[in-house]
Amino acid sequence: MASNNVDLSGAHWRKSSYSNGTGGECVEVSDDFPGLVPVRDSKDPEGPALCIPDGAWRPFVTAVKSAAFSRRGAR
């Protein structure tokens, strides 16, 4: 489901427990949408949100934790 089809204006956002406290890597999620997990960059709260179906949320988090999206190993 695309975020432009979902009104996120009333969302209550919480910072991920994996976000650091130095202003970097700050991710927020909202639990207000059954079947959907909106995710945004807390440094850009007016920017776009990535809306992930709840069934894909756990595999997404697992992939992020495993550094599957890391650029560190990219050349």
PDB file of C-alpha atoms in Angstrom:
ATOM      1  CA  MET A   1       0.000   0.000   0.000  1.00  0.00           C
ATOM      2  CA  ALA A   2       1.544   3.318  -1.019  1.00  0.00           C
ATOM      3  CA  SER A   3       1.849   6.062   1.599  1.00  0.00           C
ATOM      4  CA  ASN A   4       0.136   8.541  -0.745  1.00  0.00           C
ATOM      5  CA  ASN A   5      -3.050   6.458  -0.323  1.00  0.00           C
ATOM      6  CA  VAL A   6      -2.940   6.629   3.480  1.00  0.00           C
ATOM      7  CA  ASP A   7      -3.648   9.748   5.552  1.00  0.00           C
ATOM      8  CA  LEU A   8      -0.833   9.792   8.102  1.00  0.00           C
ATOM      9  CA  SER A   9      -1.679  13.232   9.505  1.00  0.00           C
ATOM     10  CA  GLY A  10      -3.117  11.763  12.719  1.00  0.00           C
ATOM     11  CA  ALA A  11      -0.370   9.192  13.245  1.00  0.00           C
ATOM     12  CA  HIS A  12       1.319   8.914  16.626  1.00  0.00           C
ATOM     13  CA  TRP A  13       4.992   8.262  15.952  1.00  0.00           C
ATOM     14  CA  ARG A  14       7.492   6.519  18.215  1.00  0.00           C
ATOM     15  CA  LYS A  15      11.220   6.393  17.766  1.00  0.00           C
ATOM     16  CA  SER A  16      12.741   3.009  17.103  1.00  0.00           C
ATOM     17  CA  SER A  17      14.669   1.535  19.999  1.00  0.00           C
ATOM     18  CA  TYR A  18      17.508   1.013  17.516  1.00  0.00           C
ATOM     19  CA  SER A  19      17.794   4.730  16.696  1.00  0.00           C
ATOM     20  CA  ASN A  20      20.839   6.326  18.227  1.00  0.00           C
ATOM     21  CA  GLY A  21      20.768   9.422  20.416  1.00  0.00           C
ATOM     22  CA  THR A  22      23.256  11.481  18.414  1.00  0.00           C
ATOM     23  CA  GLY A  23      20.883  12.694  15.725  1.00  0.00           C
ATOM     24  CA  GLY A  24      21.671  10.042  13.161  1.00  0.00           C
ATOM     25  CA  GLU A  25      19.836   6.925  12.040  1.00  0.00           C
ATOM     26  CA  CYS A  26      16.560   8.102  13.577  1.00  0.00           C
ATOM     27  CA  VAL A  27      13.630   5.994  12.457  1.00  0.00           C
ATOM     28  CA  GLU A  28      10.070   6.421  13.691  1.00  0.00           C
ATOM     29  CA  VAL A  29       7.139   4.057  13.272  1.00  0.00           C
ATOM     30  CA  SER A  30       3.413   4.329  13.918  1.00  0.00           C
ATOM     31  CA  ASP A  31       1.211   1.611  15.378  1.00  0.00           C
ATOM     32  CA  ASP A  32      -2.038   3.393  14.460  1.00  0.00           C
ATOM     33  CA  PHE A  33      -2.829   1.584  11.202  1.00  0.00           C
ATOM     34  CA  PRO A  34      -4.083  -2.020  11.319  1.00  0.00           C
ATOM     35  CA  GLY A  35      -2.334  -4.091   8.662  1.00  0.00           C
ATOM     36  CA  LEU A  36       0.250  -1.406   7.931  1.00  0.00           C
ATOM     37  CA  VAL A  37       3.451  -0.097   9.538  1.00  0.00           C
ATOM     38  CA  PRO A  38       4.346   3.449   8.431  1.00  0.00           C
ATOM     39  CA  VAL A  39       8.041   4.295   8.837  1.00  0.00           C
ATOM     40  CA  ARG A  40       9.679   7.712   8.508  1.00  0.00           C
ATOM     41  CA  ASP A  41      12.937   9.558   9.089  1.00  0.00           C
ATOM     42  CA  SER A  42      12.508  11.537  12.304  1.00  0.00           C
ATOM     43  CA  LYS A  43      14.857  14.207  10.986  1.00  0.00           C
ATOM     44  CA  ASP A  44      12.363  14.848   8.144  1.00  0.00           C
ATOM     45  CA  PRO A  45       8.896  14.448   9.726  1.00  0.00           C
ATOM     46  CA  GLU A  46       7.181  16.246   6.831  1.00  0.00           C
ATOM     47  CA  GLY A  47       8.951  14.024   4.309  1.00  0.00           C
ATOM     48  CA  PRO A  48       7.700  10.765   2.851  1.00  0.00           C
ATOM     49  CA  ALA A  49       6.862   7.691   4.882  1.00  0.00           C
ATOM     50  CA  LEU A  50       7.444   4.131   3.794  1.00  0.00           C
ATOM     51  CA  CYS A  51       4.315   2.073   4.462  1.00  0.00           C
ATOM     52  CA  ILE A  52       5.058  -1.609   4.969  1.00  0.00           C
ATOM     53  CA  PRO A  53       2.339  -4.285   5.160  1.00  0.00           C
ATOM     54  CA  ASP A  54       2.379  -5.760   8.661  1.00  0.00           C
ATOM     55  CA  GLY A  55       3.120  -9.255   7.306  1.00  0.00           C
ATOM     56  CA  ALA A  56       6.310  -7.926   5.735  1.00  0.00           C
ATOM     57  CA  TRP A  57       7.380  -5.874   8.761  1.00  0.00           C
ATOM     58  CA  ARG A  58       9.204  -8.614  10.698  1.00  0.00           C
ATOM     59  CA  PRO A  59      11.145  -9.867   7.626  1.00  0.00           C
ATOM     60  CA  PHE A  60      12.014  -6.235   6.812  1.00  0.00           C
ATOM     61  CA  VAL A  61      13.344  -5.586  10.332  1.00  0.00           C
ATOM     62  CA  THR A  62      15.288  -8.864  10.236  1.00  0.00           C
ATOM     63  CA  ALA A  63      16.871  -7.850   6.921  1.00  0.00           C
ATOM     64  CA  VAL A  64      17.802  -4.411   8.262  1.00  0.00           C
ATOM     65  CA  LYS A  65      19.329  -5.905  11.424  1.00  0.00           C
ATOM     66  CA  SER A  66      21.394  -8.307   9.322  1.00  0.00           C
ATOM     67  CA  ALA A  67      22.776  -5.351   7.335  1.00  0.00           C
ATOM     68  CA  ALA A  68      21.237  -6.705   4.129  1.00  0.00           C
ATOM     69  CA  PHE A  69      20.807  -3.086   3.005  1.00  0.00           C
ATOM     70  CA  SER A  70      24.232  -1.909   4.137  1.00  0.00           C
ATOM     71  CA  ARG A  71      26.375   0.068   1.725  1.00  0.00           C
ATOM     72  CA  ARG A  72      29.496  -0.656   3.770  1.00  0.00           C
ATOM     73  CA  GLY A  73      30.281  -3.714   1.692  1.00  0.00           C
ATOM     74  CA  ALA A  74      29.288  -2.088  -1.615  1.00  0.00           C
ATOM     75  CA  ARG A  75      31.936  -1.059  -4.095  1.00  0.00           C
TER      76      ARG A  75
END
